[in-house]
Amino acid sequence: MSWRQVKMPVYWMAVMLLIGVVQVATAVQFEVKDGKTNITCILADLSINFSVSYNVSSKMELATFVLPSEAVTNINKSSCGVENTTAPVLAIQFGSNHSLSIHFARNNTRYEVAELVMSYNLSDKIIFPNASENGTKTVSTNKTAVLAENDTVYKCMNPHLIRMDNANATFHDIRLEAYLKQSNFSQKVSTCSEDITPTSAPAPVTTTAPVPAPVPDPPVVQYSVNRSSEPCLLAKVGLQMNITYTTKDGKNGSYVFNIESKGVTVDGNCTNTTAYLSLSTGSIDLRFNFTLNSSLEVFYLDGVSLSTGLPADANDTHFEAANSSLNYMQTNVHKSFKCNSKQTLQITDPFTVNTYHLQVQAFNSDNTFASAVECSLDENGMLVPIVVGAALAGLVLIVLIAYLIGRKRSHAGYQTI
Ligand SMILES: *[C@@H]1O[C@H](CO)[C@@H](O)[C@H](O)[C@H]1NC(C)=O
Ligand SMILES: *[C@@H]1O[C@H](CO)[C@@H](O)[C@H](O)[C@H]1NC(C)=O
Ligand SMILES: *[C@@H]1O[C@H](CO)[C@@H](O)[C@H](O)[C@H]1NC(C)=O
Ligand SMILES: *[C@@H]1O[C@H](CO)[C@@H](O)[C@H](O)[C@H]1NC(C)=O
Ligand SMILES: *[C@@H]1O[C@H](CO)[C@@H](O)[C@H](O)[C@H]1NC(C)=O
Ligand SMILES: *[C@@H]1O[C@H](CO)[C@@H](O)[C@H](O)[C@H]1NC(C)=O
Ligand SMILES: *[C@@H]1O[C@H](CO)[C@@H](O)[C@H](O)[C@H]1NC(C)=O
Ligand SMILES: *[C@@H]1O[C@H](CO)[C@@H](O)[C@H](O)[C@H]1NC(C)=O
Ligand SMILES: *[C@@H]1O[C@H](CO)[C@@H](O)[C@H](O)[C@H]1NC(C)=O
Ligand SMILES: *[C@@H]1O[C@H](CO)[C@@H](O)[C@H](O)[C@H]1NC(C)=O
Ligand SMILES: *[C@@H]1O[C@H](CO)[C@@H](O)[C@H](O)[C@H]1NC(C)=O
Ligand SMILES: *[C@@H]1O[C@H](CO)[C@@H](O)[C@H](O)[C@H]1NC(C)=O
């Protein structure tokens, strides 16, 4: 320990000199085992860049440093947790009295970093030169957006920023898994949104206006929600999300992505007058609320909410939107609503949903779709063949009349001779 205390400042200075030039930090490994069974429950390969603002004679200075490779698991403060009582924690200590605790939580489908707590020691004058205060400060956040499916490893190569009061922790090159069932990382991976290349990502090379690659049409998926084993919401649809966001340099970015058929957790339920469908992956939460107006005997889509990550160039890489006063797809109960054409539903200013080959029916206990009410887009689509057909019929009629008149004339002419 004494060796570490002596050696650390030298190491830190070297590291701090390096951060300005290259981001070199290599991942540091941590493991938490259950004290009784000796079974590994948390594994983590972490690279973290910290930046902390602190007071220097009534001015704020920024200290930047990385999680050093000498950082160790604090076994006394780490724990695998006790089911339903305490949550698993990975406690890390480093440098002269700095620490980081990663608290986990889970439900039936996924686990997440529910809280990140950082303590930094302002008395460490190597990291916090000229600090006007001494002693340890603790900051924390519950908004980490570190979320993974059950039995998968959370993986994030690109920077993932977690903000706390006065301090930022930027995770990168992360592999992290809690609630482990085996002593190594799972084969399956939950990729963070920063690593998912947006389907619309323009090639960041040209100086001229980049042409976004066309996004393929989404796969059409059939969803069905049951209420006490009776279907109460049927939907067949290809879903595409379209988000306009502000980039770090203040420009407008567009993030268009499809809801795929695989890797999506489908959930939903109904009451007599409400029905919802929720689609989620490790990083996306999408929900559709339907309402029944029993006096008018119609159902309609009244609410949509979305929570997702955004591409790494977004100023805020977490996006949330919700609108609960919509009135889309209004349809008589006992009928279904159908829209084969691409339909764009404006949810909020920056967020639209494109639907493809949609058919939906709520508050009807049938296993199959009832007769359909078509959207006006489809009817307009039908207009072209109708107009062409009518024009053709008109043409035939004109030719026929012309022929009849001509025949009559020539007949009459014959008679005069
Ligand atoms: C736990 O496992 C490690 C390595 O597998 C072993 O060295 C250690 O003795 C074990 N401890 C207990 C209490 O079983
Ligand atoms: C934890 O809670 C769940 C549901 O509340 C229950 O089914 C389970 O048996 C509990 N586990 C323990 C170990 O108490
Ligand atoms: C599980 O947790 C996530 C994130 O906290 C939440 O969005 C989701 O609805 C939860 N699922 C269930 C089945 O409770
Ligand atoms: C997810 O974890 C919970 C533990 O609470 C477990 O009950 C459930 O079966 C797991 N789900 C999957 C898909 O592994
Ligand atoms: C912090 O502690 C050091 C050493 O104990 C002392 O020299 C310094 O004056 C203290 N600074 C403040 C702002 O209290
Ligand atoms: C985060 O959540 C925990 C438990 O719900 C709570 O005790 C803590 O105060 C929260 N922290 C912040 C920063 O909101
Ligand atoms: C944390 O990051 C945000 C967004 O990049 C930035 O505005 C803020 O100044 C940072 N805070 C610190 C302490 O580095
Ligand atoms: C996404 O929305 C933007 C802004 O409304 C629009 O210009 C763009 O065409 C939309 N893209 C798709 C694929 O719908
Ligand atoms: C980025 O977000 C921060 C914090 O919300 C804000 O202060 C800043 O103005 C934003 N930058 C741009 C370019 O929008
Ligand atoms: C669905 O809603 C009914 C009440 O309408 C409730 O009894 C049931 O537990 C709910 N099912 C789920 C899975 O949430
Ligand atoms: C829901 O509808 C059923 C059948 O029409 C009825 O028996 C029940 O009382 C209704 N429940 C509520 C909460 O209105
Ligand atoms: C959907 O319905 C639930 C339950 O009534 C509500 O809590 C939620 O805010 C609604 N979401 C939207 C976007 O309307």
XYZ file of C-alpha atoms and ligand atoms in Angstrom:
585
model
C 0.000 0.000 0.000
C 2.784 2.408 0.920
C 4.475 1.591 -2.374
C 1.309 2.501 -4.214
C 0.941 5.805 -2.386
C 4.448 6.798 -3.306
C 4.294 5.560 -6.871
C 0.841 6.840 -7.741
C 1.567 10.566 -8.198
C 4.330 9.784 -10.694
C 2.015 7.468 -12.586
C -0.791 10.024 -12.512
C 1.386 12.798 -13.824
C 2.435 10.577 -16.700
C -1.155 9.684 -17.400
C -2.278 13.287 -17.211
C 0.389 14.339 -19.662
C -0.792 11.632 -21.982
C -4.508 12.393 -21.945
C -3.990 15.616 -23.788
C -2.222 13.816 -26.609
C -3.825 10.405 -26.918
C -6.580 8.606 -25.085
C -4.501 5.673 -23.968
C -6.195 4.185 -20.955
C -6.430 0.441 -21.339
C -9.307 -1.389 -19.738
C -8.904 -2.335 -16.084
C -10.488 -5.594 -14.941
C -12.714 -5.982 -11.910
C -14.496 -8.979 -10.456
C -16.951 -9.390 -7.588
C -17.494 -12.811 -6.040
C -20.048 -13.993 -3.565
C -18.377 -14.261 -0.154
C -20.007 -17.585 0.716
C -20.265 -19.464 -2.553
C -17.204 -17.936 -4.249
C -19.290 -17.555 -7.431
C -18.525 -14.574 -9.659
C -21.519 -12.242 -9.975
C -20.003 -9.103 -11.551
C -17.277 -8.849 -14.176
C -16.098 -5.594 -15.683
C -13.438 -4.345 -18.089
C -13.553 -0.605 -17.614
C -11.891 2.390 -19.244
C -13.147 5.653 -17.823
C -12.135 9.255 -18.403
C -13.162 11.565 -15.600
C -13.536 15.293 -15.649
C -14.302 17.157 -12.457
C -14.800 20.871 -11.972
C -13.570 22.255 -8.663
C -12.987 25.594 -6.947
C -9.663 27.375 -7.181
C -9.867 30.707 -5.346
C -13.476 31.415 -6.407
C -12.848 30.232 -9.977
C -13.803 26.837 -11.424
C -11.033 24.670 -12.818
C -11.422 21.406 -14.692
C -9.455 18.334 -13.606
C -9.250 15.477 -16.083
C -7.905 12.031 -15.296
C -8.421 8.403 -16.201
C -9.223 5.331 -14.153
C -5.664 4.106 -13.461
C -4.663 0.500 -14.113
C -3.803 0.231 -10.394
C -7.464 0.709 -9.486
C -8.753 -2.229 -7.452
C -12.029 -3.768 -6.362
C -12.900 -2.788 -2.805
C -14.058 -6.201 -1.607
C -15.512 -4.844 1.630
C -17.854 -2.480 -0.164
C -18.584 -4.681 -3.175
C -21.328 -7.242 -2.932
C -23.319 -9.692 -4.974
C -26.435 -8.535 -3.164
C -29.210 -10.561 -1.615
C -32.207 -11.223 -3.810
C -35.108 -8.817 -3.082
C -33.085 -7.146 -0.319
C -29.870 -5.565 -1.514
C -28.583 -4.927 -5.015
C -25.168 -5.976 -6.346
C -22.454 -3.335 -6.159
C -19.024 -3.058 -7.702
C -16.931 -0.695 -5.549
C -13.642 0.503 -6.989
C -10.933 2.480 -5.259
C -8.027 4.266 -6.832
C -5.395 6.917 -6.250
C -5.367 8.707 -2.934
C -8.845 7.966 -1.668
C -10.924 8.256 -4.813
C -13.696 5.758 -5.436
C -16.438 4.748 -7.778
C -19.446 2.521 -6.974
C -21.569 0.935 -9.630
C -24.965 -0.148 -8.297
C -27.060 -2.576 -10.316
C -30.759 -3.329 -10.507
C -32.797 -5.680 -12.656
C -36.238 -6.862 -13.585
C -37.512 -9.797 -15.607
C -35.967 -8.710 -18.856
C -32.918 -6.619 -18.174
C -30.443 -5.226 -15.758
C -28.995 -1.748 -15.535
C -26.596 0.478 -13.698
C -29.201 2.052 -11.441
C -26.785 4.403 -9.730
C -23.233 5.562 -10.207
C -21.550 7.153 -7.196
C -18.174 8.848 -7.388
C -16.106 10.167 -4.488
C -13.081 12.300 -5.181
C -10.585 13.637 -2.721
C -9.829 17.319 -3.209
C -6.829 16.943 -0.940
C -5.147 15.039 -3.773
C -3.204 18.036 -5.006
C -1.772 16.169 -7.977
C -5.213 15.858 -9.529
C -6.724 18.971 -7.960
C -3.897 21.512 -7.824
C -4.647 24.653 -5.778
C -8.094 23.371 -4.729
C -9.686 25.819 -2.293
C -11.187 22.934 -0.365
C -9.827 19.789 1.256
C -11.585 16.513 1.822
C -13.829 14.167 -0.090
C -16.791 15.103 -2.262
C -19.407 12.620 -3.403
C -21.509 12.953 -6.531
C -23.953 10.512 -8.070
C -26.531 9.955 -10.737
C -29.350 7.561 -11.445
C -29.316 8.415 -15.147
C -26.571 6.220 -16.501
C -28.287 4.739 -19.572
C -26.183 1.631 -19.028
C -28.737 -1.046 -19.728
C -28.495 -4.622 -20.966
C -30.699 -7.610 -21.592
C -30.677 -10.428 -19.043
C -27.738 -12.786 -19.447
C -25.871 -10.579 -21.881
C -22.725 -8.548 -21.533
C -23.077 -4.781 -21.889
C -20.554 -3.646 -24.467
C -19.720 -0.095 -25.436
C -16.650 0.837 -27.442
C -17.579 4.434 -28.230
C -17.574 7.082 -25.488
C -20.647 6.918 -23.271
C -20.990 10.038 -21.138
C -22.468 9.841 -17.645
C -23.035 13.196 -15.997
C -23.033 13.860 -12.281
C -22.958 17.148 -10.377
C -19.587 18.776 -11.122
C -18.243 15.563 -12.610
C -18.436 13.569 -15.807
C -17.460 9.950 -16.256
C -16.982 8.924 -19.867
C -16.989 5.172 -20.271
C -15.354 3.707 -23.350
C -14.176 0.223 -24.371
C -16.465 -1.193 -21.708
C -17.482 -4.759 -21.075
C -19.675 -5.085 -18.051
C -21.935 -7.824 -16.770
C -23.797 -8.289 -13.498
C -25.989 -11.147 -12.264
C -23.587 -13.564 -13.891
C -24.485 -17.214 -13.958
C -21.031 -18.381 -15.014
C -17.603 -17.057 -14.147
C -16.972 -15.401 -17.505
C -18.796 -12.964 -19.753
C -21.905 -14.189 -21.588
C -21.657 -14.952 -25.271
C -24.584 -12.674 -26.032
C -23.977 -8.945 -26.191
C -26.131 -5.891 -25.537
C -24.584 -3.135 -27.602
C -24.872 0.440 -26.411
C -26.616 2.902 -28.688
C -23.345 4.769 -29.272
C -21.986 1.692 -31.051
C -25.000 1.184 -33.279
C -24.285 2.949 -36.533
C -27.369 4.936 -37.424
C -28.864 3.569 -40.611
C -28.949 7.114 -41.944
C -25.360 7.936 -41.024
C -23.756 9.965 -43.766
C -20.139 9.239 -44.615
C -18.253 11.827 -42.533
C -15.639 12.540 -45.190
C -16.933 15.051 -47.699
C -17.176 18.765 -47.098
C -20.178 19.063 -49.405
C -23.634 18.279 -48.075
C -23.559 14.565 -47.275
C -26.176 12.388 -48.900
C -27.690 10.080 -46.266
C -27.729 6.427 -47.221
C -31.321 5.353 -47.835
C -32.801 3.472 -44.900
C -34.322 0.155 -45.932
C -38.021 -0.336 -45.266
C -38.633 -1.906 -41.857
C -39.666 -5.563 -41.571
C -43.407 -6.054 -41.151
C -44.007 -7.787 -37.825
C -47.221 -9.097 -36.294
C -47.757 -8.250 -32.632
C -50.520 -9.564 -30.446
C -51.405 -8.541 -26.899
C -53.556 -10.747 -24.692
C -55.733 -9.984 -21.737
C -56.368 -13.050 -19.633
C -55.482 -15.216 -22.647
C -57.935 -13.447 -24.986
C -56.380 -11.243 -27.658
C -57.165 -7.575 -27.101
C -54.750 -5.855 -29.461
C -53.559 -7.085 -32.846
C -51.109 -5.165 -34.948
C -49.189 -5.934 -38.114
C -46.772 -3.190 -39.024
C -43.299 -2.173 -40.139
C -42.066 0.537 -37.786
C -39.470 3.180 -38.495
C -38.467 5.935 -36.062
C -37.264 9.328 -37.265
C -35.614 11.678 -34.784
C -34.210 15.113 -35.470
C -31.541 16.065 -32.953
C -28.978 18.765 -32.305
C -25.365 17.755 -32.806
C -22.471 18.872 -30.629
C -21.620 21.595 -33.129
C -25.184 22.894 -33.144
C -26.260 21.386 -36.476
C -29.352 19.278 -37.130
C -28.868 15.547 -37.251
C -31.368 12.952 -38.358
C -31.517 9.506 -36.814
C -33.715 7.042 -38.669
C -33.916 3.451 -37.494
C -36.183 0.450 -37.915
C -37.753 -1.716 -35.249
C -36.414 -5.140 -36.119
C -38.236 -8.407 -35.659
C -35.502 -10.012 -33.563
C -34.106 -8.979 -30.198
C -37.227 -7.049 -29.273
C -39.153 -7.704 -26.062
C -42.876 -7.366 -26.723
C -45.132 -6.498 -23.846
C -48.648 -5.144 -23.475
C -51.940 -5.386 -21.679
C -55.479 -4.093 -21.849
C -58.250 -2.848 -19.640
C -61.810 -2.325 -20.806
C -60.904 1.063 -22.264
C -57.116 1.146 -22.639
C -54.628 -1.053 -24.450
C -50.896 -0.731 -24.873
C -48.105 -2.340 -26.829
C -44.553 -1.890 -25.624
C -41.479 -2.830 -27.653
C -38.076 -2.725 -26.046
C -34.467 -3.654 -26.594
C -31.485 -2.953 -24.375
C -31.431 0.671 -25.430
C -34.880 1.391 -26.883
C -38.271 1.695 -25.212
C -41.242 2.318 -27.448
C -44.853 2.342 -26.327
C -48.189 2.734 -28.093
C -51.338 3.488 -26.061
C -54.779 2.922 -27.516
C -58.031 4.182 -26.019
C -61.599 3.093 -26.455
C -64.274 5.769 -26.574
C -67.208 3.578 -25.604
C -69.900 6.182 -26.290
C -68.667 6.752 -29.847
C -67.702 3.063 -30.184
C -64.326 3.947 -31.669
C -60.751 3.171 -30.725
C -57.722 5.290 -31.592
C -54.022 5.660 -30.933
C -53.793 8.308 -28.214
C -50.253 8.002 -26.903
C -46.753 7.189 -28.128
C -43.554 7.389 -26.135
C -39.962 6.626 -27.059
C -36.736 6.499 -25.117
C -33.548 5.730 -27.024
C -29.887 6.524 -27.425
C -28.770 8.815 -30.216
C -25.668 8.671 -32.424
C -22.415 9.756 -30.796
C -22.421 13.150 -32.519
C -25.586 14.202 -30.649
C -25.167 16.877 -27.993
C -27.340 14.802 -25.678
C -27.082 11.134 -26.585
C -30.219 10.242 -24.679
C -33.564 10.968 -26.317
C -37.011 10.875 -24.737
C -40.311 11.878 -26.257
C -43.936 11.323 -25.350
C -47.309 12.599 -26.474
C -50.506 11.398 -24.807
C -53.040 13.515 -26.648
C -52.891 12.029 -30.117
C -55.833 10.900 -32.179
C -54.578 8.651 -34.946
C -56.198 5.674 -36.691
C -59.658 6.319 -35.267
C -61.724 3.256 -36.155
C -65.048 1.704 -35.210
C -64.696 -1.152 -32.761
C -65.211 -4.521 -34.467
C -63.295 -3.133 -37.454
C -59.576 -2.926 -38.121
C -57.591 0.016 -39.406
C -55.426 -0.604 -42.432
C -52.817 1.512 -44.159
C -50.596 -0.177 -46.699
C -48.961 3.064 -47.739
C -46.135 4.607 -45.742
C -47.817 6.770 -43.122
C -46.008 9.401 -41.061
C -47.274 10.027 -37.544
C -45.970 13.215 -35.971
C -45.502 12.473 -32.282
C -43.487 15.463 -31.100
C -41.653 18.188 -32.960
C -38.423 16.232 -33.417
C -39.953 12.754 -33.514
C -42.066 11.013 -36.151
C -43.040 7.376 -36.620
C -43.290 5.948 -40.133
C -45.618 2.974 -40.452
C -45.512 0.536 -43.365
C -48.194 -2.043 -44.268
C -50.087 -1.260 -41.076
C -53.132 -3.118 -39.862
C -54.324 -2.713 -36.296
C -57.306 -3.674 -34.204
C -57.933 -3.041 -30.533
C -60.643 -4.017 -28.040
C -61.843 -6.962 -30.057
C -61.252 -10.517 -28.886
C -60.770 -11.973 -32.368
C -57.619 -13.789 -33.332
C -57.799 -12.378 -36.851
C -58.382 -8.935 -38.224
C -61.981 -7.855 -38.785
C -62.975 -6.044 -41.971
C -60.715 -3.106 -42.575
C -61.171 0.630 -42.810
C -58.521 1.908 -45.216
C -56.545 5.054 -44.587
C -56.995 7.981 -46.962
C -53.437 7.502 -48.280
C -54.458 4.075 -49.608
C -57.665 5.551 -51.065
C -55.637 8.215 -52.848
C -53.439 5.413 -54.093
C -56.588 3.809 -55.491
C -57.482 7.098 -57.204
C -54.847 6.699 -59.941
C -56.223 3.407 -61.295
C -59.760 4.818 -61.005
C -58.871 7.958 -62.979
C -57.011 5.932 -65.616
C -59.916 3.501 -65.828
C -62.450 6.295 -66.156
C -60.359 8.000 -68.833
C -60.110 4.759 -70.792
C -63.861 4.190 -70.512
C -64.462 7.776 -71.686
C -62.138 7.231 -74.659
C -63.946 4.045 -75.664
C -67.261 5.908 -75.423
C -65.996 8.799 -77.599
C -64.673 6.389 -80.251
C -67.999 4.544 -80.214
C -70.041 7.752 -80.595
C -67.722 9.003 -83.349
C -68.118 5.673 -85.137
C -71.912 5.748 -84.812
C -72.118 9.360 -86.065
C -69.743 8.574 -88.936
C -71.803 5.544 -89.899
C -75.021 7.580 -89.852
C -73.413 10.324 -91.996
C -72.068 7.902 -94.606
C -75.437 6.125 -94.612
C -77.196 9.452 -95.175
C -74.671 10.369 -97.922
C -75.391 7.103 -99.671
C -79.081 7.876 -99.712
C -78.606 11.294 -101.445
C -76.807 9.768 -104.383
C -12.436 -19.015 -4.397
O -11.906 -19.339 -5.686
C -10.548 -18.989 -5.844
C -10.153 -19.219 -7.294
O -11.040 -20.063 -7.940
C -9.712 -19.805 -4.872
O -8.359 -19.440 -5.003
C -10.181 -19.505 -3.456
O -9.481 -20.315 -2.539
C -11.682 -19.769 -3.310
N -12.116 -19.328 -2.002
C -13.031 -20.001 -1.292
C -13.403 -19.401 0.020
O -13.534 -21.030 -1.680
C -38.185 -12.263 -4.610
O -39.430 -11.678 -4.980
C -40.129 -12.408 -5.983
C -41.390 -11.654 -6.354
O -41.688 -10.676 -5.425
C -40.445 -13.813 -5.467
O -41.113 -14.563 -6.465
C -39.151 -14.508 -5.083
O -39.420 -15.763 -4.536
C -38.358 -13.662 -4.093
N -37.084 -14.302 -3.845
C -36.574 -14.476 -2.625
C -35.259 -15.164 -2.540
O -37.159 -14.092 -1.629
C -37.562 -3.457 -16.955
O -36.810 -2.285 -16.747
C -36.814 -1.397 -17.833
C -35.854 -0.276 -17.551
O -35.805 0.066 -16.214
C -38.241 -0.909 -18.067
O -38.275 -0.002 -19.136
C -39.094 -2.120 -18.388
O -40.432 -1.724 -18.554
C -39.005 -3.134 -17.260
N -39.720 -4.343 -17.668
C -40.575 -4.968 -16.867
C -41.203 -6.213 -17.413
O -40.832 -4.548 -15.750
C -34.216 -12.522 -16.409
O -33.875 -12.521 -15.032
C -34.934 -12.873 -14.147
C -34.424 -12.782 -12.738
O -35.200 -11.893 -12.012
C -35.457 -14.257 -14.453
O -36.553 -14.542 -13.616
C -35.867 -14.328 -15.910
O -36.250 -15.649 -16.236
C -34.737 -13.893 -16.815
N -35.208 -13.851 -18.175
C -34.533 -14.371 -19.191
C -35.104 -14.208 -20.547
O -33.480 -14.944 -19.012
C -5.565 21.386 2.940
O -4.693 20.587 3.734
C -3.318 20.912 3.572
C -2.478 19.928 4.362
O -3.142 19.510 5.508
C -3.082 22.369 4.074
O -1.743 22.715 3.856
C -3.964 23.295 3.254
O -3.855 24.616 3.745
C -5.418 22.856 3.323
N -6.184 23.676 2.413
C -7.390 24.175 2.683
C -8.036 24.999 1.641
O -7.940 23.964 3.763
C -30.903 7.093 -6.938
O -31.819 6.120 -6.489
C -31.576 5.664 -5.145
C -32.541 4.526 -4.874
O -33.765 4.703 -5.524
C -31.755 6.831 -4.205
O -31.508 6.387 -2.863
C -30.758 7.894 -4.566
O -30.946 9.030 -3.755
C -30.932 8.312 -6.025
N -29.838 9.194 -6.366
C -29.990 10.288 -7.114
C -28.776 11.055 -7.424
O -31.088 10.612 -7.557
C -19.819 17.295 -18.643
O -20.230 17.143 -20.003
C -21.113 18.162 -20.460
C -21.548 17.822 -21.857
O -20.452 17.563 -22.662
C -20.407 19.508 -20.374
O -21.313 20.501 -20.784
C -19.965 19.751 -18.942
O -19.242 20.950 -18.871
C -19.100 18.603 -18.453
N -18.782 18.784 -17.062
C -17.583 18.532 -16.577
C -17.397 18.729 -15.136
O -16.663 18.152 -17.300
C -37.205 12.310 -41.135
O -37.666 13.575 -40.710
C -37.067 14.659 -41.409
C -37.578 15.946 -40.769
O -38.965 15.922 -40.608
C -37.435 14.569 -42.892
O -36.813 15.618 -43.601
C -36.943 13.237 -43.439
O -37.352 13.083 -44.787
C -37.516 12.088 -42.608
N -36.928 10.838 -43.078
C -37.648 9.719 -43.247
C -36.914 8.529 -43.727
O -38.848 9.679 -43.015
C -25.506 21.009 -25.479
O -26.156 20.731 -24.225
C -25.779 21.611 -23.180
C -26.441 21.139 -21.892
O -27.787 20.835 -22.088
C -26.194 23.038 -23.563
O -25.787 23.917 -22.557
C -25.527 23.409 -24.875
O -25.979 24.666 -25.284
C -25.860 22.392 -25.956
N -25.110 22.672 -27.152
C -25.702 22.799 -28.336
C -24.790 23.025 -29.481
O -26.915 22.721 -28.465
C -53.328 -7.117 -17.342
O -54.374 -6.301 -16.840
C -55.258 -6.988 -15.989
C -56.330 -6.010 -15.568
O -56.875 -5.437 -16.675
C -54.509 -7.506 -14.768
O -55.385 -8.265 -13.963
C -53.365 -8.390 -15.216
O -52.578 -8.765 -14.104
C -52.479 -7.650 -16.192
N -51.460 -8.554 -16.692
C -50.190 -8.225 -16.766
C -49.277 -9.251 -17.315
O -49.775 -7.128 -16.379
C -65.140 -4.629 -18.152
O -66.065 -5.267 -19.038
C -66.637 -6.437 -18.502
C -67.485 -7.105 -19.574
O -68.152 -6.138 -20.331
C -67.455 -6.069 -17.255
O -68.005 -7.231 -16.672
C -66.535 -5.383 -16.244
O -67.290 -4.927 -15.141
C -65.835 -4.195 -16.887
N -64.835 -3.705 -15.950
C -64.752 -2.412 -15.657
C -63.663 -2.038 -14.690
O -65.476 -1.556 -16.137
C -49.677 5.253 -21.676
O -50.554 4.811 -20.658
C -49.960 4.708 -19.372
C -50.973 4.096 -18.419
O -52.192 4.757 -18.503
C -49.494 6.079 -18.924
O -48.846 5.985 -17.684
C -48.525 6.630 -19.943
O -48.162 7.960 -19.598
C -49.154 6.630 -21.327
N -48.117 7.054 -22.296
C -48.392 7.873 -23.303
C -47.259 8.280 -24.165
O -49.516 8.272 -23.525
